[in-house]
Short mmCIF file of C-alpha atoms in Angstrom, two decimals:
data_model
loop_
_atom_site.label_atom_id
_atom_site.label_comp_id
_atom_site.label_asym_id
_atom_site.label_seq_id
_atom_site.Cartn_x
_atom_site.Cartn_y
_atom_site.Cartn_z
CA VAL P 295 0.00 0.00 0.00
CA MET P 296 1.41 3.36 -0.92
CA ARG P 297 0.30 6.02 1.50
CA ARG P 298 1.01 9.71 1.46
CA ASN P 299 2.75 10.56 4.67
CA PRO P 300 2.73 14.00 6.30
CA PHE P 301 6.30 14.63 5.21
CA GLY P 302 5.20 14.61 1.60
CA MET P 303 7.09 11.54 0.50
CA ASP P 304 5.64 8.18 -0.39
CA ILE P 305 6.50 5.32 1.86
CA CYS P 306 5.53 1.74 1.47
CA CYS P 307 3.69 0.57 4.52
CA ARG P 308 2.64 -3.03 3.97
CA LYS P 309 2.66 -5.68 1.35
CA GLY P 310 -0.82 -6.31 0.03
CA SER P 311 -3.84 -4.41 1.18
CA ARG P 312 -4.88 -6.47 4.18
CA SER P 313 -4.62 -4.82 7.55
CA PRO P 314 -3.32 -6.73 10.62
CA LEU P 315 -6.92 -6.81 11.85
CA GLN P 316 -8.12 -8.59 8.69
CA GLU P 317 -5.19 -10.98 8.80
CA LEU P 318 -6.01 -11.88 12.42
CA TYR P 319 -9.72 -12.55 11.98
CA ASN P 320 -9.52 -14.05 8.47
CA PRO P 321 -6.02 -15.53 8.22
CA THR P 322 -4.76 -16.32 4.75
CA GLN P 323 -1.89 -18.43 6.12
CA VAL P 324 -2.65 -21.75 7.79
CA SER P 325 0.30 -21.24 10.14
CA LEU P 326 -1.41 -18.13 11.49
CA SER P 327 -4.82 -19.71 12.00
CA ASN P 328 -3.81 -22.03 14.87
CA THR P 329 -2.36 -19.12 16.78
CA ALA P 330 -5.52 -17.13 16.05
CA ILE P 331 -7.52 -19.76 17.97
CA LEU P 332 -5.25 -19.39 21.02
CA HIS P 333 -5.79 -15.64 21.00
CA GLN P 334 -9.55 -16.13 20.65
CA ILE P 335 -9.45 -18.20 23.87
CA ARG P 336 -7.51 -15.43 25.63
CA ARG P 337 -9.97 -12.78 24.41
CA ASP P 338 -12.92 -14.86 25.64
CA GLN P 339 -11.31 -15.20 29.06
CA VAL P 340 -11.10 -11.40 29.36
CA THR P 341 -14.71 -10.94 28.20
CA ASP P 342 -16.01 -13.58 30.62
CA THR P 343 -14.09 -12.08 33.54
CA CYS P 344 -15.39 -8.59 32.79
CA ARG P 345 -18.92 -9.95 32.64
CA ALA P 346 -18.60 -12.14 35.74
CA ASN P 347 -17.27 -9.22 37.75
CA SER P 348 -19.96 -6.97 36.27
CA VAL P 349 -17.27 -4.53 35.27
CA SER P 350 -18.82 -3.88 31.91
CA SER P 351 -22.46 -3.96 33.00
CA ARG P 352 -22.03 -1.10 35.46
CA LYS P 353 -22.74 2.24 33.89
CA ARG P 354 -20.13 2.21 31.18
CA ARG P 355 -17.38 4.52 32.30
CA VAL P 356 -16.29 6.95 29.63
CA LEU P 357 -12.54 6.71 29.10
CA THR P 358 -10.69 9.98 29.57
CA PRO P 359 -7.57 11.06 27.64
CA ASN P 360 -5.58 10.20 30.79
CA ASP P 361 -6.80 6.58 30.48
CA LEU P 362 -5.26 6.35 27.00
CA LYS P 363 -1.72 7.48 27.73
CA HIS P 364 -0.36 3.92 27.71
CA LEU P 365 -1.70 3.16 24.24
CA VAL P 366 1.04 3.64 21.65
CA VAL P 367 -0.17 4.17 18.08
CA ASP P 368 1.50 2.99 14.86
CA GLU P 369 -0.45 4.58 12.01
CA ASP P 370 1.55 3.01 9.19
CA HIS P 371 0.70 -0.54 10.29
CA GLU P 372 -2.63 0.30 11.97
CA MET P 373 -1.63 -1.03 15.37
CA ILE P 374 -2.17 0.08 18.96
CA TYR P 375 -0.01 -1.32 21.75
CA CYS P 376 -0.84 -0.81 25.42
CA TYR P 377 2.43 -0.97 27.30
CA VAL P 378 2.65 -2.52 30.75
CA PRO P 379 5.87 -1.81 32.67
CA LYS P 380 7.83 -4.93 33.67
CA VAL P 381 6.38 -6.94 30.77
CA ALA P 382 9.06 -6.47 28.10
CA CYS P 383 7.79 -2.96 27.48
CA THR P 384 11.24 -1.50 26.77
CA ASN P 385 11.75 -3.92 23.89
CA TRP P 386 8.24 -3.43 22.58
CA LYS P 387 8.70 0.34 22.64
CA ARG P 388 11.95 -0.14 20.70
CA VAL P 389 10.09 -2.24 18.12
CA MET P 390 7.36 0.42 17.88
CA MET P 391 10.06 3.03 17.26
CA VAL P 392 11.38 0.92 14.37
CA LEU P 393 7.84 0.51 13.00
CA THR P 394 6.89 4.18 13.29
CA GLY P 395 10.32 5.68 12.65
CA ARG P 396 9.92 5.65 8.87
CA GLY P 397 13.37 4.23 8.29
CA LYS P 398 15.10 6.14 11.07
CA TYR P 399 15.81 2.92 13.00
CA SER P 400 16.23 -0.60 11.69
CA ASP P 401 17.50 -2.60 14.66
CA PRO P 402 15.48 -2.33 17.88
CA MET P 403 18.46 -3.25 20.03
CA GLU P 404 20.48 -0.31 18.76
CA ILE P 405 18.01 2.02 20.46
CA PRO P 406 19.21 2.80 24.01
CA ALA P 407 16.71 1.76 26.70
CA ASN P 408 16.36 5.29 28.08
CA GLU P 409 15.54 6.59 24.60
CA ALA P 410 12.72 4.05 24.27
CA HIS P 411 11.07 5.67 27.31
CA VAL P 412 11.24 9.26 26.04
CA SER P 413 7.56 10.03 25.56
CA SER P 414 8.03 12.22 22.49
CA ASN P 415 9.54 9.27 20.57
CA LEU P 416 6.18 7.53 20.33
CA LYS P 417 2.66 8.83 19.76
CA THR P 418 -0.02 7.81 22.24
CA LEU P 419 -3.75 7.64 21.70
CA ASN P 420 -4.53 10.52 24.08
CA GLN P 421 -2.87 12.92 21.60
CA TYR P 422 -5.73 12.54 19.10
CA SER P 423 -9.17 14.12 18.86
CA ILE P 424 -12.21 12.09 20.02
CA PRO P 425 -13.29 11.12 16.45
CA GLU P 426 -9.69 10.11 15.61
CA ILE P 427 -9.47 8.05 18.80
CA ASN P 428 -12.72 6.25 18.01
CA HIS P 429 -11.65 5.58 14.43
CA ARG P 430 -8.37 4.02 15.57
CA LEU P 431 -9.97 1.96 18.33
CA LYS P 432 -12.38 0.54 15.77
CA ASN P 433 -10.01 -0.09 12.85
CA TYR P 434 -6.57 -0.78 14.30
CA ILE P 435 -5.38 -4.03 15.81
CA LYS P 436 -4.99 -3.58 19.57
CA PHE P 437 -2.64 -5.66 21.69
CA LEU P 438 -0.99 -5.81 25.09
CA PHE P 439 1.38 -8.10 26.97
CA VAL P 440 0.70 -9.51 30.42
CA ARG P 441 2.69 -11.39 33.04
CA GLU P 442 1.95 -13.41 36.18
CA PRO P 443 0.90 -10.54 38.49
CA PHE P 444 3.07 -11.33 41.52
CA GLU P 445 6.12 -12.09 39.39
CA ARG P 446 5.64 -8.70 37.77
CA LEU P 447 5.27 -7.12 41.22
CA VAL P 448 8.50 -8.66 42.54
CA SER P 449 10.24 -7.59 39.35
CA ALA P 450 9.07 -4.00 39.94
CA TYR P 451 10.16 -4.10 43.58
CA ARG P 452 13.62 -5.46 42.71
CA ASN P 453 14.12 -2.90 39.98
CA LYS P 454 12.83 0.17 41.79
CA PHE P 455 13.81 -0.44 45.41
CA THR P 456 16.92 -2.63 45.44
CA GLN P 457 18.93 -0.86 42.73
CA LYS P 458 21.05 1.97 44.10
CA TYR P 459 20.64 4.09 40.94
CA ASN P 460 16.85 4.43 41.29
CA THR P 461 17.12 7.39 43.65
CA SER P 462 14.01 9.11 42.25
CA PHE P 463 11.90 6.11 43.31
CA HIS P 464 13.62 5.96 46.69
CA LYS P 465 12.83 9.63 47.28
CA ARG P 466 9.30 9.63 45.90
CA TYR P 467 8.05 6.27 47.22
CA GLY P 468 10.73 4.77 49.46
CA THR P 469 10.70 7.60 51.99
CA LYS P 470 6.89 7.48 52.14
CA ILE P 471 6.86 3.68 52.61
CA VAL P 472 9.50 3.83 55.38
CA ARG P 473 7.65 6.64 57.13
CA ARG P 474 4.36 4.74 57.12
CA GLN P 475 5.40 1.15 57.55
CA ARG P 476 8.55 1.15 59.68
CA LYS P 477 8.48 1.66 63.42
CA ASN P 478 11.49 3.51 64.83
CA ALA P 479 12.93 4.27 61.37
CA THR P 480 16.31 5.98 61.44
CA GLN P 481 16.64 9.57 60.21
CA GLU P 482 18.81 8.32 57.35
CA ALA P 483 16.19 5.78 56.22
CA LEU P 484 13.50 8.46 56.35
CA ARG P 485 15.65 10.77 54.27
CA LYS P 486 16.94 8.30 51.68
CA GLY P 487 14.21 5.65 51.43
CA ASP P 488 16.68 3.31 49.74
CA ASP P 489 16.29 0.19 51.90
CA VAL P 490 12.58 -0.62 51.62
CA LYS P 491 11.87 -4.26 52.51
CA PHE P 492 9.46 -6.27 50.35
CA GLU P 493 7.16 -6.74 53.37
CA GLU P 494 6.97 -2.95 53.75
CA PHE P 495 6.24 -2.53 50.06
CA VAL P 496 3.35 -5.03 50.31
CA ALA P 497 1.99 -3.30 53.43
CA TYR P 498 2.08 0.00 51.52
CA LEU P 499 0.17 -1.49 48.55
CA ILE P 500 -2.65 -2.92 50.65
CA ASP P 501 -2.94 0.15 52.88
CA PRO P 502 -6.33 1.76 52.05
CA HIS P 503 -4.68 5.16 52.60
CA THR P 504 -2.34 4.50 49.64
CA GLN P 505 -5.23 3.70 47.31
CA ARG P 506 -7.17 6.80 48.36
CA GLU P 507 -4.19 9.10 48.06
CA GLU P 508 -3.29 8.65 44.37
CA PRO P 509 -3.28 5.95 41.69
CA PHE P 510 -0.53 3.33 41.95
CA ASN P 511 2.68 4.01 40.05
CA GLU P 512 2.52 2.38 36.60
CA HIS P 513 5.20 -0.17 37.57
CA TRP P 514 2.87 -1.81 40.09
CA GLN P 515 -0.50 -0.64 38.81
CA THR P 516 -2.78 -3.48 37.67
CA VAL P 517 -2.98 -4.23 33.95
CA TYR P 518 -6.73 -3.85 34.37
CA SER P 519 -6.27 -0.19 35.39
CA LEU P 520 -3.50 0.63 32.91
CA CYS P 521 -5.04 -0.80 29.74
CA HIS P 522 -8.81 -0.93 30.54
CA PRO P 523 -9.48 -4.32 28.93
CA CYS P 524 -13.15 -4.23 29.94
CA HIS P 525 -13.67 -1.00 27.98
CA ILE P 526 -11.20 -1.50 25.12
CA HIS P 527 -11.48 -4.69 23.11
CA TYR P 528 -7.96 -6.07 22.70
CA ASP P 529 -7.52 -8.29 19.67
CA LEU P 530 -4.34 -9.91 20.95
CA ILE P 531 -3.17 -10.67 24.46
CA GLY P 532 0.48 -11.63 24.46
CA LYS P 533 2.06 -13.30 27.48
CA TYR P 534 5.47 -12.80 28.98
CA GLU P 535 5.74 -16.58 29.26
CA THR P 536 5.42 -16.93 25.47
CA LEU P 537 6.91 -13.53 24.63
CA GLU P 538 8.87 -14.49 21.54
CA GLU P 539 6.12 -16.46 19.78
CA ASP P 540 3.41 -13.92 20.57
CA SER P 541 5.55 -10.94 19.56
CA ASN P 542 6.66 -12.44 16.27
CA TYR P 543 3.05 -13.44 15.52
CA ILE P 544 2.03 -9.78 15.85
CA LEU P 545 4.89 -8.69 13.58
CA GLN P 546 3.79 -11.32 11.06
CA LEU P 547 0.22 -10.00 11.10
CA ALA P 548 1.62 -6.51 10.51
CA GLY P 549 3.39 -7.80 7.40
CA VAL P 550 6.87 -7.02 8.75
CA GLY P 551 7.78 -10.47 10.10
CA ASN P 552 10.22 -11.11 7.26
CA TYR P 553 12.59 -8.34 8.22
CA LEU P 554 11.77 -7.50 11.83
CA LYS P 555 12.06 -10.00 14.67
CA PHE P 556 11.35 -9.35 18.31
CA PRO P 557 14.66 -8.93 20.18
CA THR P 558 15.45 -11.91 22.37
CA TYR P 559 18.07 -12.13 24.98
CA ALA P 560 17.97 -14.01 28.25
CA LYS P 561 18.46 -11.62 31.10
CA SER P 562 20.27 -13.42 33.87
CA THR P 563 18.71 -11.06 36.42
CA ARG P 564 15.14 -11.81 35.31
CA THR P 565 12.62 -12.36 38.09
CA THR P 566 11.49 -15.99 38.11
CA ASP P 567 8.75 -17.97 39.79
CA GLU P 568 11.25 -19.44 42.31
CA MET P 569 12.45 -15.96 43.19
CA THR P 570 8.88 -14.73 43.63
CA THR P 571 8.17 -17.69 45.96
CA GLU P 572 11.08 -16.65 48.16
CA PHE P 573 9.93 -13.04 48.37
CA PHE P 574 6.49 -14.13 49.53
CA GLN P 575 7.75 -16.41 52.31
CA ASN P 576 7.91 -13.55 54.81
CA ILE P 577 4.50 -12.12 53.95
CA SER P 578 1.75 -13.02 56.43
CA SER P 579 -1.23 -14.94 55.07
CA GLU P 580 -3.43 -11.98 55.96
CA HIS P 581 -1.31 -9.63 53.82
CA GLN P 582 -1.07 -12.22 51.04
CA THR P 583 -4.87 -12.43 50.94
CA GLN P 584 -5.28 -8.65 50.83
CA LEU P 585 -2.64 -8.33 48.13
CA TYR P 586 -4.29 -11.05 46.06
CA GLU P 587 -7.54 -9.07 46.25
CA VAL P 588 -5.76 -6.01 44.78
CA TYR P 589 -4.48 -8.01 41.77
CA LYS P 590 -7.30 -10.54 41.57
CA LEU P 591 -8.79 -9.24 38.30
CA ASP P 592 -5.41 -9.53 36.58
CA PHE P 593 -5.10 -13.14 37.76
CA LEU P 594 -8.60 -14.04 36.55
CA MET P 595 -8.65 -12.02 33.36
CA PHE P 596 -5.40 -13.36 31.98
CA ASN P 597 -5.87 -16.89 33.26
CA TYR P 598 -3.15 -17.09 35.90
CA SER P 599 -3.90 -19.56 38.67
CA VAL P 600 -3.46 -18.70 42.33
CA PRO P 601 0.26 -19.30 43.07
CA SER P 602 0.91 -22.51 45.00
CA TYR P 603 3.08 -20.66 47.54
CA LEU P 604 0.24 -18.41 48.67
CA LYS P 605 -1.39 -19.06 52.04
CA LEU P 606 -4.73 -17.39 51.49
CA GLU P 607 -7.08 -16.93 54.42
#
């Protein structure tokens, strides 16, 4: 398809005239149709959970521009990606920069991680007018990636509270958590907030005061609240556990699978299920139960079973 782009030069967007949405719901390749069935099952799971928890039957909440700031738009390939921190979002943002960069980037891994998170490098759905938003929600393929909720939570904790370089998080959240959750905290701990224990972090998350005060930070906010899957119909739900296959399937649907592959590299520091189990050993069953309630919709919606290490009351 030759499209006129705003810079006045013709660029070739896709082979053939089928959009990723058409290719998903009416696959021309047999290899794509089996995967399509898997994604249908995942979509149904989300729909059923929304219905069972009467999330969608309540007076339908109108989404505000603020609700759409996690939805990254690729106009050339008619795709919308809702990014969830701690679920390979740096690499997906890099891929989106290659897709929307009009030739500026060719290799996702050559884009520095910090550059992938510069908001002006990608366009989000909240930057459009209401009619433009509705048009894109209706005609573009929409996808997100999810991860076992507590593994994602431990990953966020390890990254934001145990790394010395994350001083902004220590100042903004660490000092608050220490002040609220630690008896007899030292002056240094109150000032720096750089030694938050996982138990204190959990206590902070389940504290009703925290939830009333302001929305959770995006790194530990629920996927349900970041991407609004009961109000936005996602066509594809990728999983961290099958990241490579799901990502390359999306790139195939977009017609770029021949020359763009999702970057894979095994991070030795990656948070695993075993690691998550260890972190939860010191959490009381009462706190485990309350924390599960906070993330329950994410567990149900994306078909993650209750972890075997949990001692729910």
